[in-house]
CSV table of C-alpha atoms in Angstrom, one decimal:
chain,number,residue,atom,x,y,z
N,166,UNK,CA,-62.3,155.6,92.1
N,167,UNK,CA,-60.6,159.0,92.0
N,168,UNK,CA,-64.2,160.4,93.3
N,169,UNK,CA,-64.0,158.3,96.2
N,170,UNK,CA,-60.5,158.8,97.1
N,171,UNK,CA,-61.6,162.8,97.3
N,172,UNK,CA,-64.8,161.6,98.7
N,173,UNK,CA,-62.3,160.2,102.2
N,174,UNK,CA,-60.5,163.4,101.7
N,175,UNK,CA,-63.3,165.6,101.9
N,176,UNK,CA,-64.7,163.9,104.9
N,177,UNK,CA,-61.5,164.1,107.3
N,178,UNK,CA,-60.3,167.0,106.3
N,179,UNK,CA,-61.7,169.2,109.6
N,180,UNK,CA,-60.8,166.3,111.6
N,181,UNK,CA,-57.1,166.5,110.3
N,182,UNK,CA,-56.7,169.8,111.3
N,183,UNK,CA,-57.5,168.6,114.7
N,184,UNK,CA,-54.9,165.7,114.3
N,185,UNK,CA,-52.3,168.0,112.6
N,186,UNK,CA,-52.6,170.1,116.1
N,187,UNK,CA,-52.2,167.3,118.5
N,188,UNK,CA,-49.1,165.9,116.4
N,189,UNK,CA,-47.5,169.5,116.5
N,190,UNK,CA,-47.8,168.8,120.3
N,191,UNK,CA,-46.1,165.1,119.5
N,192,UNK,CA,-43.5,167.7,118.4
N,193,UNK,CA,-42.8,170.0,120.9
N,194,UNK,CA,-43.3,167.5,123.7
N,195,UNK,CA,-40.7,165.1,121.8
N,196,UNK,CA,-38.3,167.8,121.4
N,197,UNK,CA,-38.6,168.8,125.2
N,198,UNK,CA,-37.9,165.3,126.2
N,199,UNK,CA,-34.7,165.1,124.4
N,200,UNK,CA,-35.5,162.9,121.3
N,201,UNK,CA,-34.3,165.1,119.0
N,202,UNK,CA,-35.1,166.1,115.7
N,203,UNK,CA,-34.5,163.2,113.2
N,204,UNK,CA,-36.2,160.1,116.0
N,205,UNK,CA,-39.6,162.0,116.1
N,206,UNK,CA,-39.9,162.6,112.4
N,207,UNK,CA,-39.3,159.1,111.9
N,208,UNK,CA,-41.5,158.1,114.5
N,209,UNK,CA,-44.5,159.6,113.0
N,210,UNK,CA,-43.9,158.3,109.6
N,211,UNK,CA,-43.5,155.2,110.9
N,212,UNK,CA,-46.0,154.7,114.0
N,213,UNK,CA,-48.3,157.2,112.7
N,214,UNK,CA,-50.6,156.6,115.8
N,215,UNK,CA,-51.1,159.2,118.4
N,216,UNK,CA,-51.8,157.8,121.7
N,217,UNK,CA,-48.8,155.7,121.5
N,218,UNK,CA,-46.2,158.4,120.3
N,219,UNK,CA,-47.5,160.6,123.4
N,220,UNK,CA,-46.9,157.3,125.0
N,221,UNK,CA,-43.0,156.7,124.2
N,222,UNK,CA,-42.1,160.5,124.8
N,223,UNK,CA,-43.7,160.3,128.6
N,224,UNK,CA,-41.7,157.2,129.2
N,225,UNK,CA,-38.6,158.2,127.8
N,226,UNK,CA,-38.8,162.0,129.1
N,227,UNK,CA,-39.1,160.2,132.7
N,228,UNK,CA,-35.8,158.3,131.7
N,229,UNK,CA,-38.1,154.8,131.5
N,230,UNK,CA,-35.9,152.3,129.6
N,231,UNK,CA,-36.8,151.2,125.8
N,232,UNK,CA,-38.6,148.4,126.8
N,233,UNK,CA,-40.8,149.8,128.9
N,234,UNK,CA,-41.7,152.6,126.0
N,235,UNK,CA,-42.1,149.6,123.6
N,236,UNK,CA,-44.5,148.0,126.1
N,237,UNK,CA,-46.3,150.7,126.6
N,238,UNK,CA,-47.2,151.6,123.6
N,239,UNK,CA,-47.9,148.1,122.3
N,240,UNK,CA,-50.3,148.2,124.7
N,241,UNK,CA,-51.7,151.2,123.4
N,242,UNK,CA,-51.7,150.0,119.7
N,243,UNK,CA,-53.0,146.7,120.2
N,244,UNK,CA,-56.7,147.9,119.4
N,245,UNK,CA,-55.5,148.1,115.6
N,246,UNK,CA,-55.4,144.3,115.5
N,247,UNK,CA,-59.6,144.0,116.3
N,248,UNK,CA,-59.8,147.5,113.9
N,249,UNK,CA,-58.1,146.1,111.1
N,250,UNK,CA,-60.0,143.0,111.4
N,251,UNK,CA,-62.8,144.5,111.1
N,252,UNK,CA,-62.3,146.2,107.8
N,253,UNK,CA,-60.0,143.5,106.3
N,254,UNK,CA,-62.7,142.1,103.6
N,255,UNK,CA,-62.6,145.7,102.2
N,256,UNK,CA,-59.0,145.1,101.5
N,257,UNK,CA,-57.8,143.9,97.9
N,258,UNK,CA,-55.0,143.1,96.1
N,259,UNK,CA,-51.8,141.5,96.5
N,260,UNK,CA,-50.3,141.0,100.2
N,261,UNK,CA,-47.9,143.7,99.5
N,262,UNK,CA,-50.3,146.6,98.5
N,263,UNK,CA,-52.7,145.3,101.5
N,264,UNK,CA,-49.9,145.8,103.9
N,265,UNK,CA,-48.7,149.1,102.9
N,266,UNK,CA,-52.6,150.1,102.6
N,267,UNK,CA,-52.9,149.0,106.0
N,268,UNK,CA,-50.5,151.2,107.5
N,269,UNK,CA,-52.9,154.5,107.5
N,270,UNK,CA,-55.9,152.4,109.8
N,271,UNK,CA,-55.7,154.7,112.6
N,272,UNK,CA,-59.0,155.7,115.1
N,273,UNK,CA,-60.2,158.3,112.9
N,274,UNK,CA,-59.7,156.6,109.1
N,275,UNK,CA,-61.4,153.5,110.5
N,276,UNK,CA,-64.3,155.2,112.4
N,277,UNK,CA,-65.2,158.1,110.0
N,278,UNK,CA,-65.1,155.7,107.1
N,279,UNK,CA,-67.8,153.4,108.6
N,280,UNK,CA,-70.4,156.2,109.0
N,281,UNK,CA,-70.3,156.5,105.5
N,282,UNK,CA,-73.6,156.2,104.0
N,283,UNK,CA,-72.8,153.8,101.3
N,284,UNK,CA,-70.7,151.6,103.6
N,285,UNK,CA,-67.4,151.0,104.5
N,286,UNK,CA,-64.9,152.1,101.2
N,287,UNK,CA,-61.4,151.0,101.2
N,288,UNK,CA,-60.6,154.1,98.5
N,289,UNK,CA,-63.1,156.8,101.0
N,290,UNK,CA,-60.9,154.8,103.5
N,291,UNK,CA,-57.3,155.0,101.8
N,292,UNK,CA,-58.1,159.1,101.0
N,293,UNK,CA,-58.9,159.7,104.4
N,294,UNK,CA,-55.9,157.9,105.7
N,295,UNK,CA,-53.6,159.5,103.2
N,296,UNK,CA,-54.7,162.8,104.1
N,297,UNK,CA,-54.3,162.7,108.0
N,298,UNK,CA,-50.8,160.9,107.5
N,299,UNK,CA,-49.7,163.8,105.3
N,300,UNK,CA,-51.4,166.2,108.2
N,301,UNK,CA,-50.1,163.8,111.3
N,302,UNK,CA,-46.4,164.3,109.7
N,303,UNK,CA,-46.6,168.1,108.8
N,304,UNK,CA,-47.6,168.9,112.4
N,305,UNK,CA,-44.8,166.8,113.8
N,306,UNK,CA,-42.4,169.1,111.6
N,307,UNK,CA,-43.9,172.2,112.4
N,308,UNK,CA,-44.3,171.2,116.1
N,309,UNK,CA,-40.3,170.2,116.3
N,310,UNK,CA,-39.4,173.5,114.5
N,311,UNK,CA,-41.7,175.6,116.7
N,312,UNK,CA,-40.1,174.2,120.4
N,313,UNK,CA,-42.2,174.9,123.1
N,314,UNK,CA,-43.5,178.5,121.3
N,315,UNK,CA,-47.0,177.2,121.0
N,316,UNK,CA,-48.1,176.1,124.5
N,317,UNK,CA,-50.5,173.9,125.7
N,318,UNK,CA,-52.9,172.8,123.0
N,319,UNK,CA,-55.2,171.5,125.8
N,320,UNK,CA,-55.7,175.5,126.6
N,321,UNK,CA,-57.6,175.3,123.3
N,322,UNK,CA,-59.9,172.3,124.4
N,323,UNK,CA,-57.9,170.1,122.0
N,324,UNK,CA,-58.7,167.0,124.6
N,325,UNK,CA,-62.6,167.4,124.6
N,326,UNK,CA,-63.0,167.1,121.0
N,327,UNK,CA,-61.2,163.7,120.6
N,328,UNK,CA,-63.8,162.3,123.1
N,329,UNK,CA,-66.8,164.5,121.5
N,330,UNK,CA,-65.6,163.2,118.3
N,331,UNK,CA,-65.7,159.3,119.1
N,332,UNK,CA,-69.7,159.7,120.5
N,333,UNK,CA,-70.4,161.7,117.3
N,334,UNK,CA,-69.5,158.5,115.3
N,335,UNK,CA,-70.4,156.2,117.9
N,336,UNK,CA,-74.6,157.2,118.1
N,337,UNK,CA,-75.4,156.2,114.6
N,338,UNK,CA,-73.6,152.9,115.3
N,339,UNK,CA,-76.4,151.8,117.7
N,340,UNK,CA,-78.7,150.5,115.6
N,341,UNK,CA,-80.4,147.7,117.1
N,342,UNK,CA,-80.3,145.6,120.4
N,343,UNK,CA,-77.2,144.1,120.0
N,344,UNK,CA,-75.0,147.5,119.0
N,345,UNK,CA,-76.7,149.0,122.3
N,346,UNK,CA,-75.1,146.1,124.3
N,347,UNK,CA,-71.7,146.3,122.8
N,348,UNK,CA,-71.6,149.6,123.6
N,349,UNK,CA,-72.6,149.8,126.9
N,350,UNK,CA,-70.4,146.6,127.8
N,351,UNK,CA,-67.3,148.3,126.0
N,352,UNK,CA,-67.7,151.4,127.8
N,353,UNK,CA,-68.8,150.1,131.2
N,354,UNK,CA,-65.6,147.8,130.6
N,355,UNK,CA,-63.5,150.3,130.1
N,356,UNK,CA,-64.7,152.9,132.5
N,357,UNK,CA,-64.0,150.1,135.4
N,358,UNK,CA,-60.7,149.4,134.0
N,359,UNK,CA,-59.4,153.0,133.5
N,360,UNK,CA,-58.3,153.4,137.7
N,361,UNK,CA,-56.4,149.5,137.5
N,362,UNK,CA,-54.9,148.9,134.1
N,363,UNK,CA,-51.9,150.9,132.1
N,364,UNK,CA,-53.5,152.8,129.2
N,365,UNK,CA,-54.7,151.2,126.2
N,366,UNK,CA,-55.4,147.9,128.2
N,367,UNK,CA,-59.5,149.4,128.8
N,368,UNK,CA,-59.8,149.8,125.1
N,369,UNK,CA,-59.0,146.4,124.2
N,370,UNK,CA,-60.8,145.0,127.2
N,371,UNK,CA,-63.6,147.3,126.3
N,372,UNK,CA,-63.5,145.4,122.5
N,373,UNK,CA,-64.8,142.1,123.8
N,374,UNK,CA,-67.9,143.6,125.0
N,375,UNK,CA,-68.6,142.9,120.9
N,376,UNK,CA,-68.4,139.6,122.1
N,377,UNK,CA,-70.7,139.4,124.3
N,378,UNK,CA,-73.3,141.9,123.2
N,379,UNK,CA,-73.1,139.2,119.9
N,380,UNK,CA,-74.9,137.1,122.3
N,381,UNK,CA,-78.3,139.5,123.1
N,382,UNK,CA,-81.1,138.6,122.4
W,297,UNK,CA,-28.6,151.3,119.8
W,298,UNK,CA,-29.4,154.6,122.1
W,299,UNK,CA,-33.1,154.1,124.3
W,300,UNK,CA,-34.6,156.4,121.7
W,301,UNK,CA,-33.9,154.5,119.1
W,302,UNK,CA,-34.3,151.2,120.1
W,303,UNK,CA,-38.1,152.3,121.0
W,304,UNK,CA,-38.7,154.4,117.6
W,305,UNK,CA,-37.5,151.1,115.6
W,306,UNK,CA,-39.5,148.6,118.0
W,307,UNK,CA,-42.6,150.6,118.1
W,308,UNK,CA,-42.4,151.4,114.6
W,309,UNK,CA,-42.0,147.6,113.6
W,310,UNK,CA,-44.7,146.6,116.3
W,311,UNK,CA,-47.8,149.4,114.9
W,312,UNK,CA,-46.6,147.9,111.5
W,313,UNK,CA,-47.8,144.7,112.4
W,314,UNK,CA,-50.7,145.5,114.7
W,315,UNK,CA,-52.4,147.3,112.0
W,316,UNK,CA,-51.8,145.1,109.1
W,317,UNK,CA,-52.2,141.8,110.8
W,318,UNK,CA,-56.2,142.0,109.8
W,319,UNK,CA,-56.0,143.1,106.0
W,320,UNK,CA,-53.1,140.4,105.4
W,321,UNK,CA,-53.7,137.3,106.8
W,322,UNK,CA,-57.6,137.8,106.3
W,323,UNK,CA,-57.7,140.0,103.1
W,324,UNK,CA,-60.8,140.2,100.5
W,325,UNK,CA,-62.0,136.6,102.0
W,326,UNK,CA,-65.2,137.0,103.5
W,327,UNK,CA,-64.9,136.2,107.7
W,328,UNK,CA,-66.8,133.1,108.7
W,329,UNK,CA,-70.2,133.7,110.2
W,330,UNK,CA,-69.4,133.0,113.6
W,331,UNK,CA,-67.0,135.2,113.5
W,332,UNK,CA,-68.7,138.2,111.2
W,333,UNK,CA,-71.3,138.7,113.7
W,334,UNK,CA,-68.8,140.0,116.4
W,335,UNK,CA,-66.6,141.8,114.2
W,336,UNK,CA,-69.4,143.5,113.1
W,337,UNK,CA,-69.9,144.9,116.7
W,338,UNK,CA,-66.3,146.0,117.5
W,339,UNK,CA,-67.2,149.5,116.7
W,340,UNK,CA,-69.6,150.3,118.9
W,341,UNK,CA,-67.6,148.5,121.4
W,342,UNK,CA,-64.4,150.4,120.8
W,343,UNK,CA,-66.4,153.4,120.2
W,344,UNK,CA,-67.3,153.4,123.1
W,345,UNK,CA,-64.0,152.5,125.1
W,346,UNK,CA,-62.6,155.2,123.1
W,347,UNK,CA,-65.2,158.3,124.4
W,348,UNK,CA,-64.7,157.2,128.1
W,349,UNK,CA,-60.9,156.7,127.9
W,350,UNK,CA,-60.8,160.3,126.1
W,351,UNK,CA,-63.2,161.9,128.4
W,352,UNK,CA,-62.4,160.7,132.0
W,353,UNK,CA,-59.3,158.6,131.3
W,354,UNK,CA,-56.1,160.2,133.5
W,355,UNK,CA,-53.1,158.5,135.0
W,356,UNK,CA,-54.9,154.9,136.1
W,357,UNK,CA,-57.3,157.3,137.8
W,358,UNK,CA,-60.9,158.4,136.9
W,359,UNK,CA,-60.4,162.4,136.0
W,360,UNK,CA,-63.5,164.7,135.8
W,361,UNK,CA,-62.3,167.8,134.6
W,362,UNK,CA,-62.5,170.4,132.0
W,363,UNK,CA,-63.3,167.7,129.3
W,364,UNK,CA,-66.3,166.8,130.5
W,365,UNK,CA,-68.2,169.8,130.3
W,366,UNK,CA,-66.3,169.7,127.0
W,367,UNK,CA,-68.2,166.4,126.0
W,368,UNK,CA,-71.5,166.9,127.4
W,369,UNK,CA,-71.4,170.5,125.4
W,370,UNK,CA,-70.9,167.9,122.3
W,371,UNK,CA,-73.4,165.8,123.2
W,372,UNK,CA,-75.8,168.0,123.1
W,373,UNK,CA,-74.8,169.3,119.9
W,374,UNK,CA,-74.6,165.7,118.4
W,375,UNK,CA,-78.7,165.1,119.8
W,376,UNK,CA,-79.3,168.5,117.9
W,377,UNK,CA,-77.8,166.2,115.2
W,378,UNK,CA,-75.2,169.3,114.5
W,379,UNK,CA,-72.5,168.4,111.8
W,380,UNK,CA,-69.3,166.3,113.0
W,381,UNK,CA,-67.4,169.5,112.9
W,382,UNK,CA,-69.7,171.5,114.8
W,383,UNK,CA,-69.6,169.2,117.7
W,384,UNK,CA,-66.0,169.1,117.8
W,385,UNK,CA,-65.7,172.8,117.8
W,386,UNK,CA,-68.5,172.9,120.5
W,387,UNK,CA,-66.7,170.7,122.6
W,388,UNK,CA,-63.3,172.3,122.0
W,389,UNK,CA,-64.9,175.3,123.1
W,390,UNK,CA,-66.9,174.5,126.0
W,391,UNK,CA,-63.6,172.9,127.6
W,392,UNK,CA,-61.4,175.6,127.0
W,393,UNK,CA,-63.9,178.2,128.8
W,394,UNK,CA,-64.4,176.0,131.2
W,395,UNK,CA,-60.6,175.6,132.1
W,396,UNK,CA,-60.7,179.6,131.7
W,397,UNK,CA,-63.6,179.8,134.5
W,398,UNK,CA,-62.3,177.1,137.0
């Protein structure tokens, strides 16, 4: 078990370097949009998911009220309901230790855990997770301590590997006719809905092209 | 309760239930086979939602900018069949001369 826990470790650990630099901009971007010190911490530890934290401090910096943060980033987050579905036979144990387990699904856990060549793992799954919450937390620190010092992390091309990342785990997912379908709908659908709909709202749509690409023949 | 507040607790408490919604109620029971089938495919699906929200994605607008040529650098890494973490750094790369050129 212990193998497999440093199994998920091993695997994420470039790709939490990459998520320990977009939280330290969580950080700085937080700070400059006068959430102060203690909220964002908390925030991370809590919400641990990126999008939607990035989310909260635009609304909020652009004096939106709560509920439109809340809405916004529910919106966002709503994808982890399908995710977490999709993984929840790997899950064991009482309800208690499967909801606390839960809490460390996020894009990258889920996706770089199903590539695996032995199958999806909860314990590859749970070391993984652990290991980009502990690096998703330490950037928001250094990134709240640091104030705007660093920049732009987009300067760095921080924004093209999140994208570059998802088609590196998305090729070896199309396997077969069906998989090719899903795809194509989920992107197409998304891609259409990116110009009309809030964020988050093309990724879920994009989610029922697994629906229908269930149905090609 | 101050705006920021209010939003850290009800986003917090919202995220909580998102992701665990799936792993609770459902567990170590296997899904039904109607259902197995689809589930199966949400990850190409999402996948896929996820590279074109990251790579064109803006402000409900379509934005073709320096992450592009930041993705098809990747791309071509990933046909090469290049290591996960060479593509990233490719495509990290590619964009950030890119934004230095344009």
């Amino acid at each position: 078990m212990r193998e497999r826990y440093l199994e998920g470790a091993r695997m994420i650990a470039p790709i939490a370097v990459a998520a320990g630099a977009f939280s330290l901009s969580f950080g700085v971007l937080a700070r400059a949009a006068g959430m102060g010190w203690l909220a964002p911490l908390v925030m991370s530890a809590t919400t641990f998911a990126g999008s939607a934290q990035f989310a909260v401090v635009s609304v909020l910096g652009s004096a939106g009220s709560a509920g439109a943060a809340i809405a916004a980033a529910v919106m966002l987050n709503a994808r982890y309901a399908p995710i977490g579905i999709s993984i929840a036979s790997a899950f064991h144990g009482s309800a208690g230790k499967r909801l606390v387990q839960s809490q460390v699904i996020v894009d990258e856990s889920w996706a770089m855990t199903l590539r695996r060549k032995g199958g999806f793992d909860v314990h590859v799954f749970l070391g993984a997770g652990l290991v980009l919450y502990l690096a998703w937390n330490v950037g928001t620190v250094i990134g709240l301590l640091l104030g705007d010092v660093v920049g732009d992390p987009n300067r760095l091309g921080l924004d093209a590997a999140f994208p570059a990342l998802f088609l590196a785990l998305l090729i070896p997912q199309l396997r077969g006719r069906r998989a090719v379908s899903a795809a194509l709908l989920g992107g197409g659908i998304a891609l259409v809905l990116v110009p009309f709909s809030p964020p988050g709202i093309p990724i879920i749509a994009g989610a029922t092209g697994a629906l229908v690409g269930w149905g090609t023949r | 309760m101050s705006p920021v507040w209010l939003s850290v607790v009800g986003v917090g408490a919202a995220t909580i239930a998102l992701k665990a919604v799936g792993p609770v109620l459902i567990g170590q029971r296997q899904l039904p086979s109607w259902l197995a089938g689809p589930v199966a495919l949400l990850a190409p699906a999402v996948l896929a939602a996820f590279v074109v929200t990251a790579a064109v994605g803006g402000h409900r607008a379509i934005v073709a900018d320096a992450r592009l040529v930041g993705v098809g650098a990747g791309a071509i890494a990933v046909a090469l069949r290049a290591p996960i973490l060479v593509v990233v750094i490719v495509a990290a790369a590619a964009a950030a001369l890119a934004r230095l050129v344009i």
